Amino acid sequence: MKMIYTLFLFALLSSACHAFVNDFCVANLKGPDGPSGYECKQPNTVTVDDFVFSGFVAGNTSGIFNAAVTPAFVTELPGVNGLGLSAARLDLAKGGFVPVHSHTASSEIMIMVKGEITAGFITPSAAYQKTLKPGDVMVFPQGLLHFQVNSGKGKATAFLAFSNPSPGAQLLDLLLFGNNLPSELISQTTLLDYEQVKKLKARFGGRG
């Protein structure tokens, strides 16, 4: 039994990222991005700018969702490589929203700064939603479908924190209607009207 524990500990330590072995592991963005993140930059090439992101300004909310997400992920802030965290800024115009989506490799925390946002997440057995105002904080567990909607009378802003340097996102609307599957098949498997599927495919750039 002692040998099993020893082997387990060795496997755990050997799979740990560079950031746990060294003080940090600033991402070498010129190299490949693997399952454990980017390789480390050479220490003599690291600068303080690798740990600073100065772009947390309001994004362009004129898109299809009237929403803007300004990321401070590893590609924008190389210093978070291997640290298991990142951040983003969310701006929603009046009526704007972030459609139902998930982060398969990250949990998320939303910190309200301005306006009013109704947010929630869905599990197989329940749905949780709440209208949030400045000072409120909400967490979205890893992998669960969730959303944010500007339910106020003006613009809304929130800061987001993630438990992954590259949280990624899978937007349900884009997955369903931004592909080349036949509209008949999507209609059949979602119980949506065929003509509505065609309209949504046209809106999200899908074909078929």
PDB file of C-alpha atoms in Angstrom:
ATOM      1  CA  MET A   1       0.000   0.000   0.000  1.00  0.00           C
ATOM      2  CA  LYS A   2       2.870   2.373   0.805  1.00  0.00           C
ATOM      3  CA  MET A   3       4.285   1.761  -2.655  1.00  0.00           C
ATOM      4  CA  ILE A   4       0.911   2.696  -4.242  1.00  0.00           C
ATOM      5  CA  TYR A   5       0.852   5.989  -2.331  1.00  0.00           C
ATOM      6  CA  THR A   6       4.430   6.694  -3.389  1.00  0.00           C
ATOM      7  CA  LEU A   7       3.657   6.040  -7.042  1.00  0.00           C
ATOM      8  CA  PHE A   8       0.515   8.203  -6.849  1.00  0.00           C
ATOM      9  CA  LEU A   9       2.471  11.101  -5.330  1.00  0.00           C
ATOM     10  CA  PHE A  10       5.182  10.765  -7.955  1.00  0.00           C
ATOM     11  CA  ALA A  11       2.601  10.825 -10.760  1.00  0.00           C
ATOM     12  CA  LEU A  12       0.935  13.875  -9.246  1.00  0.00           C
ATOM     13  CA  LEU A  13       4.184  15.793  -8.911  1.00  0.00           C
ATOM     14  CA  SER A  14       5.458  14.801 -12.340  1.00  0.00           C
ATOM     15  CA  SER A  15       2.235  16.015 -13.961  1.00  0.00           C
ATOM     16  CA  ALA A  16       2.325  19.372 -12.186  1.00  0.00           C
ATOM     17  CA  CYS A  17       2.957  22.388 -14.382  1.00  0.00           C
ATOM     18  CA  HIS A  18       6.210  24.295 -14.558  1.00  0.00           C
ATOM     19  CA  ALA A  19       4.761  27.077 -12.426  1.00  0.00           C
ATOM     20  CA  PHE A  20       4.708  24.762  -9.390  1.00  0.00           C
ATOM     21  CA  VAL A  21       8.319  23.772  -9.929  1.00  0.00           C
ATOM     22  CA  ASN A  22       9.606  27.287 -10.537  1.00  0.00           C
ATOM     23  CA  ASP A  23       8.413  30.639  -9.203  1.00  0.00           C
ATOM     24  CA  PHE A  24       6.534  31.153 -12.472  1.00  0.00           C
ATOM     25  CA  CYS A  25       6.413  30.023 -16.070  1.00  0.00           C
ATOM     26  CA  VAL A  26       5.824  32.953 -18.395  1.00  0.00           C
ATOM     27  CA  ALA A  27       4.370  31.627 -21.628  1.00  0.00           C
ATOM     28  CA  ASN A  28       6.545  31.426 -24.696  1.00  0.00           C
ATOM     29  CA  LEU A  29       3.796  32.391 -27.115  1.00  0.00           C
ATOM     30  CA  LYS A  30       6.011  31.577 -30.088  1.00  0.00           C
ATOM     31  CA  GLY A  31       5.846  27.907 -29.165  1.00  0.00           C
ATOM     32  CA  PRO A  32       2.936  25.443 -29.220  1.00  0.00           C
ATOM     33  CA  ASP A  33       0.098  25.520 -26.702  1.00  0.00           C
ATOM     34  CA  GLY A  34      -0.160  22.001 -25.262  1.00  0.00           C
ATOM     35  CA  PRO A  35      -2.521  20.389 -22.731  1.00  0.00           C
ATOM     36  CA  SER A  36      -0.390  21.700 -19.855  1.00  0.00           C
ATOM     37  CA  GLY A  37       0.009  25.159 -21.370  1.00  0.00           C
ATOM     38  CA  TYR A  38       2.856  26.905 -23.121  1.00  0.00           C
ATOM     39  CA  GLU A  39       6.514  26.224 -22.545  1.00  0.00           C
ATOM     40  CA  CYS A  40       8.328  28.708 -20.324  1.00  0.00           C
ATOM     41  CA  LYS A  41      10.210  31.672 -21.691  1.00  0.00           C
ATOM     42  CA  GLN A  42      13.891  31.792 -20.861  1.00  0.00           C
ATOM     43  CA  PRO A  43      14.261  33.653 -17.535  1.00  0.00           C
ATOM     44  CA  ASN A  44      16.570  36.253 -19.052  1.00  0.00           C
ATOM     45  CA  THR A  45      13.871  37.231 -21.568  1.00  0.00           C
ATOM     46  CA  VAL A  46      11.116  37.748 -18.963  1.00  0.00           C
ATOM     47  CA  THR A  47      10.093  41.351 -18.231  1.00  0.00           C
ATOM     48  CA  VAL A  48       7.581  42.968 -15.916  1.00  0.00           C
ATOM     49  CA  ASP A  49       5.296  43.522 -18.912  1.00  0.00           C
ATOM     50  CA  ASP A  50       4.727  39.759 -19.030  1.00  0.00           C
ATOM     51  CA  PHE A  51       2.800  40.165 -15.761  1.00  0.00           C
ATOM     52  CA  VAL A  52       0.805  43.273 -16.687  1.00  0.00           C
ATOM     53  CA  PHE A  53      -2.224  43.738 -18.948  1.00  0.00           C
ATOM     54  CA  SER A  54      -3.350  47.297 -19.657  1.00  0.00           C
ATOM     55  CA  GLY A  55      -6.273  46.608 -21.984  1.00  0.00           C
ATOM     56  CA  PHE A  56      -9.213  46.332 -19.553  1.00  0.00           C
ATOM     57  CA  VAL A  57     -11.221  49.014 -21.349  1.00  0.00           C
ATOM     58  CA  ALA A  58     -14.809  48.893 -22.586  1.00  0.00           C
ATOM     59  CA  GLY A  59     -15.162  46.659 -25.656  1.00  0.00           C
ATOM     60  CA  ASN A  60     -17.229  47.126 -28.791  1.00  0.00           C
ATOM     61  CA  THR A  61     -20.808  46.078 -28.010  1.00  0.00           C
ATOM     62  CA  SER A  62     -22.231  46.609 -31.503  1.00  0.00           C
ATOM     63  CA  GLY A  63     -22.071  42.923 -32.467  1.00  0.00           C
ATOM     64  CA  ILE A  64     -24.835  40.369 -32.801  1.00  0.00           C
ATOM     65  CA  PHE A  65     -25.193  39.920 -29.027  1.00  0.00           C
ATOM     66  CA  ASN A  66     -24.564  43.586 -28.098  1.00  0.00           C
ATOM     67  CA  ALA A  67     -21.847  42.263 -25.838  1.00  0.00           C
ATOM     68  CA  ALA A  68     -18.080  42.504 -25.593  1.00  0.00           C
ATOM     69  CA  VAL A  69     -15.645  40.285 -23.704  1.00  0.00           C
ATOM     70  CA  THR A  70     -12.152  41.700 -23.269  1.00  0.00           C
ATOM     71  CA  PRO A  71      -9.874  38.796 -22.279  1.00  0.00           C
ATOM     72  CA  ALA A  72      -6.780  38.764 -20.137  1.00  0.00           C
ATOM     73  CA  PHE A  73      -5.975  35.148 -20.924  1.00  0.00           C
ATOM     74  CA  VAL A  74      -2.530  33.660 -21.389  1.00  0.00           C
ATOM     75  CA  THR A  75      -2.249  35.071 -24.919  1.00  0.00           C
ATOM     76  CA  GLU A  76      -2.774  38.595 -23.571  1.00  0.00           C
ATOM     77  CA  LEU A  77      -1.115  38.102 -20.164  1.00  0.00           C
ATOM     78  CA  PRO A  78       1.665  35.500 -20.507  1.00  0.00           C
ATOM     79  CA  GLY A  79       2.423  35.614 -16.795  1.00  0.00           C
ATOM     80  CA  VAL A  80      -0.711  33.580 -15.950  1.00  0.00           C
ATOM     81  CA  ASN A  81       0.668  30.545 -17.788  1.00  0.00           C
ATOM     82  CA  GLY A  82       0.598  27.556 -15.456  1.00  0.00           C
ATOM     83  CA  LEU A  83      -1.038  29.468 -12.598  1.00  0.00           C
ATOM     84  CA  GLY A  84      -4.568  28.181 -13.151  1.00  0.00           C
ATOM     85  CA  LEU A  85      -6.220  31.575 -13.468  1.00  0.00           C
ATOM     86  CA  SER A  86      -7.118  34.369 -15.882  1.00  0.00           C
ATOM     87  CA  ALA A  87      -9.570  37.240 -16.166  1.00  0.00           C
ATOM     88  CA  ALA A  88     -11.832  39.104 -18.555  1.00  0.00           C
ATOM     89  CA  ARG A  89     -14.022  42.200 -18.708  1.00  0.00           C
ATOM     90  CA  LEU A  90     -17.649  41.919 -19.776  1.00  0.00           C
ATOM     91  CA  ASP A  91     -19.504  44.887 -21.268  1.00  0.00           C
ATOM     92  CA  LEU A  92     -23.183  44.646 -22.207  1.00  0.00           C
ATOM     93  CA  ALA A  93     -25.085  47.347 -24.052  1.00  0.00           C
ATOM     94  CA  LYS A  94     -28.729  47.867 -23.172  1.00  0.00           C
ATOM     95  CA  GLY A  95     -30.480  44.615 -24.072  1.00  0.00           C
ATOM     96  CA  GLY A  96     -27.167  42.860 -24.623  1.00  0.00           C
ATOM     97  CA  PHE A  97     -26.454  39.322 -23.528  1.00  0.00           C
ATOM     98  CA  VAL A  98     -23.981  36.475 -23.505  1.00  0.00           C
ATOM     99  CA  PRO A  99     -25.881  33.450 -24.856  1.00  0.00           C
ATOM    100  CA  VAL A 100     -25.954  30.073 -23.155  1.00  0.00           C
ATOM    101  CA  HIS A 101     -22.418  28.698 -23.151  1.00  0.00           C
ATOM    102  CA  SER A 102     -19.971  26.632 -21.138  1.00  0.00           C
ATOM    103  CA  HIS A 103     -16.287  26.495 -20.233  1.00  0.00           C
ATOM    104  CA  THR A 104     -15.360  22.833 -20.239  1.00  0.00           C
ATOM    105  CA  ALA A 105     -12.013  23.428 -18.520  1.00  0.00           C
ATOM    106  CA  SER A 106     -12.792  26.291 -16.157  1.00  0.00           C
ATOM    107  CA  SER A 107     -15.038  27.584 -13.418  1.00  0.00           C
ATOM    108  CA  GLU A 108     -15.961  31.278 -13.568  1.00  0.00           C
ATOM    109  CA  ILE A 109     -16.604  34.074 -11.071  1.00  0.00           C
ATOM    110  CA  MET A 110     -18.437  37.242 -12.125  1.00  0.00           C
ATOM    111  CA  ILE A 111     -17.979  40.463 -10.132  1.00  0.00           C
ATOM    112  CA  MET A 112     -20.585  43.124 -10.874  1.00  0.00           C
ATOM    113  CA  VAL A 113     -19.250  46.649 -11.386  1.00  0.00           C
ATOM    114  CA  LYS A 114     -21.958  48.648 -13.150  1.00  0.00           C
ATOM    115  CA  GLY A 115     -25.605  48.268 -14.145  1.00  0.00           C
ATOM    116  CA  GLU A 116     -27.726  45.174 -13.730  1.00  0.00           C
ATOM    117  CA  ILE A 117     -27.192  41.669 -15.085  1.00  0.00           C
ATOM    118  CA  THR A 118     -29.462  38.663 -14.756  1.00  0.00           C
ATOM    119  CA  ALA A 119     -27.242  35.594 -14.771  1.00  0.00           C
ATOM    120  CA  GLY A 120     -27.672  31.919 -14.154  1.00  0.00           C
ATOM    121  CA  PHE A 121     -26.573  28.376 -14.821  1.00  0.00           C
ATOM    122  CA  ILE A 122     -28.308  25.096 -15.575  1.00  0.00           C
ATOM    123  CA  THR A 123     -27.790  21.600 -14.187  1.00  0.00           C
ATOM    124  CA  PRO A 124     -29.566  18.382 -15.223  1.00  0.00           C
ATOM    125  CA  SER A 125     -31.913  18.778 -12.263  1.00  0.00           C
ATOM    126  CA  ALA A 126     -32.294  22.514 -11.652  1.00  0.00           C
ATOM    127  CA  ALA A 127     -31.732  26.041 -12.930  1.00  0.00           C
ATOM    128  CA  TYR A 128     -30.268  28.868 -10.839  1.00  0.00           C
ATOM    129  CA  GLN A 129     -30.631  32.544 -11.746  1.00  0.00           C
ATOM    130  CA  LYS A 130     -30.398  35.893 -10.004  1.00  0.00           C
ATOM    131  CA  THR A 131     -30.429  39.560 -10.929  1.00  0.00           C
ATOM    132  CA  LEU A 132     -27.094  41.045  -9.881  1.00  0.00           C
ATOM    133  CA  LYS A 133     -26.131  44.625  -9.072  1.00  0.00           C
ATOM    134  CA  PRO A 134     -22.786  46.335  -8.345  1.00  0.00           C
ATOM    135  CA  GLY A 135     -21.014  44.601  -5.497  1.00  0.00           C
ATOM    136  CA  ASP A 136     -22.594  41.221  -6.178  1.00  0.00           C
ATOM    137  CA  VAL A 137     -20.479  38.189  -7.049  1.00  0.00           C
ATOM    138  CA  MET A 138     -21.693  34.974  -8.700  1.00  0.00           C
ATOM    139  CA  VAL A 139     -19.880  31.734  -9.452  1.00  0.00           C
ATOM    140  CA  PHE A 140     -20.513  29.427 -12.408  1.00  0.00           C
ATOM    141  CA  PRO A 141     -19.191  25.879 -11.816  1.00  0.00           C
ATOM    142  CA  GLN A 142     -16.950  24.315 -14.434  1.00  0.00           C
ATOM    143  CA  GLY A 143     -18.639  22.808 -17.478  1.00  0.00           C
ATOM    144  CA  LEU A 144     -22.182  23.967 -16.699  1.00  0.00           C
ATOM    145  CA  LEU A 145     -24.256  25.897 -19.235  1.00  0.00           C
ATOM    146  CA  HIS A 146     -24.676  29.510 -18.113  1.00  0.00           C
ATOM    147  CA  PHE A 147     -25.660  32.965 -19.416  1.00  0.00           C
ATOM    148  CA  GLN A 148     -25.603  36.692 -18.674  1.00  0.00           C
ATOM    149  CA  VAL A 149     -28.305  39.175 -19.753  1.00  0.00           C
ATOM    150  CA  ASN A 150     -28.349  42.947 -19.298  1.00  0.00           C
ATOM    151  CA  SER A 151     -31.670  43.382 -17.508  1.00  0.00           C
ATOM    152  CA  GLY A 152     -31.116  47.024 -16.579  1.00  0.00           C
ATOM    153  CA  LYS A 153     -31.947  50.331 -18.246  1.00  0.00           C
ATOM    154  CA  GLY A 154     -28.406  51.173 -19.351  1.00  0.00           C
ATOM    155  CA  LYS A 155     -24.971  49.665 -19.921  1.00  0.00           C
ATOM    156  CA  ALA A 156     -23.630  46.948 -17.642  1.00  0.00           C
ATOM    157  CA  THR A 157     -20.073  45.965 -16.765  1.00  0.00           C
ATOM    158  CA  ALA A 158     -18.621  43.042 -14.845  1.00  0.00           C
ATOM    159  CA  PHE A 159     -15.192  41.534 -14.319  1.00  0.00           C
ATOM    160  CA  LEU A 160     -14.733  37.799 -14.761  1.00  0.00           C
ATOM    161  CA  ALA A 161     -12.186  35.445 -13.221  1.00  0.00           C
ATOM    162  CA  PHE A 162     -11.455  31.945 -14.502  1.00  0.00           C
ATOM    163  CA  SER A 163      -9.672  28.915 -13.059  1.00  0.00           C
ATOM    164  CA  ASN A 164      -7.748  28.314 -16.287  1.00  0.00           C
ATOM    165  CA  PRO A 165      -5.283  30.507 -18.216  1.00  0.00           C
ATOM    166  CA  SER A 166      -7.140  29.535 -21.425  1.00  0.00           C
ATOM    167  CA  PRO A 167     -10.768  28.935 -20.374  1.00  0.00           C
ATOM    168  CA  GLY A 168     -12.206  28.764 -23.882  1.00  0.00           C
ATOM    169  CA  ALA A 169     -15.961  28.868 -24.488  1.00  0.00           C
ATOM    170  CA  GLN A 170     -18.561  26.840 -26.329  1.00  0.00           C
ATOM    171  CA  LEU A 171     -21.552  28.986 -27.309  1.00  0.00           C
ATOM    172  CA  LEU A 172     -24.666  26.910 -27.805  1.00  0.00           C
ATOM    173  CA  ASP A 173     -26.082  29.171 -30.540  1.00  0.00           C
ATOM    174  CA  LEU A 174     -22.901  29.014 -32.592  1.00  0.00           C
ATOM    175  CA  LEU A 175     -22.566  25.279 -32.119  1.00  0.00           C
ATOM    176  CA  LEU A 176     -26.138  24.646 -33.280  1.00  0.00           C
ATOM    177  CA  PHE A 177     -26.428  27.175 -36.082  1.00  0.00           C
ATOM    178  CA  GLY A 178     -22.873  27.986 -37.167  1.00  0.00           C
ATOM    179  CA  ASN A 179     -22.208  24.561 -38.688  1.00  0.00           C
ATOM    180  CA  ASN A 180     -22.873  22.799 -42.011  1.00  0.00           C
ATOM    181  CA  LEU A 181     -25.269  20.133 -40.734  1.00  0.00           C
ATOM    182  CA  PRO A 182     -28.513  19.901 -42.742  1.00  0.00           C
ATOM    183  CA  SER A 183     -31.196  22.197 -41.366  1.00  0.00           C
ATOM    184  CA  GLU A 184     -33.659  19.293 -41.492  1.00  0.00           C
ATOM    185  CA  LEU A 185     -31.451  17.305 -39.131  1.00  0.00           C
ATOM    186  CA  ILE A 186     -31.075  20.188 -36.674  1.00  0.00           C
ATOM    187  CA  SER A 187     -34.822  20.789 -36.774  1.00  0.00           C
ATOM    188  CA  GLN A 188     -35.500  17.128 -36.080  1.00  0.00           C
ATOM    189  CA  THR A 189     -33.026  16.828 -33.202  1.00  0.00           C
ATOM    190  CA  THR A 190     -33.928  20.124 -31.493  1.00  0.00           C
ATOM    191  CA  LEU A 191     -37.700  20.224 -32.182  1.00  0.00           C
ATOM    192  CA  LEU A 192     -37.216  23.698 -33.659  1.00  0.00           C
ATOM    193  CA  ASP A 193     -39.185  24.811 -36.690  1.00  0.00           C
ATOM    194  CA  TYR A 194     -37.307  24.199 -39.950  1.00  0.00           C
ATOM    195  CA  GLU A 195     -37.741  27.774 -41.195  1.00  0.00           C
ATOM    196  CA  GLN A 196     -36.518  29.135 -37.879  1.00  0.00           C
ATOM    197  CA  VAL A 197     -33.428  26.933 -38.124  1.00  0.00           C
ATOM    198  CA  LYS A 198     -32.746  28.329 -41.609  1.00  0.00           C
ATOM    199  CA  LYS A 199     -33.036  31.901 -40.317  1.00  0.00           C
ATOM    200  CA  LEU A 200     -30.698  31.183 -37.423  1.00  0.00           C
ATOM    201  CA  LYS A 201     -28.163  29.489 -39.702  1.00  0.00           C
ATOM    202  CA  ALA A 202     -28.159  32.554 -41.910  1.00  0.00           C
ATOM    203  CA  ARG A 203     -27.626  34.765 -38.882  1.00  0.00           C
ATOM    204  CA  PHE A 204     -24.771  32.723 -37.416  1.00  0.00           C
ATOM    205  CA  GLY A 205     -23.005  31.866 -40.656  1.00  0.00           C
ATOM    206  CA  GLY A 206     -24.057  28.247 -40.897  1.00  0.00           C
ATOM    207  CA  ARG A 207     -24.667  26.306 -44.113  1.00  0.00           C
ATOM    208  CA  GLY A 208     -26.876  23.402 -45.083  1.00  0.00           C
TER     209      GLY A 208
END
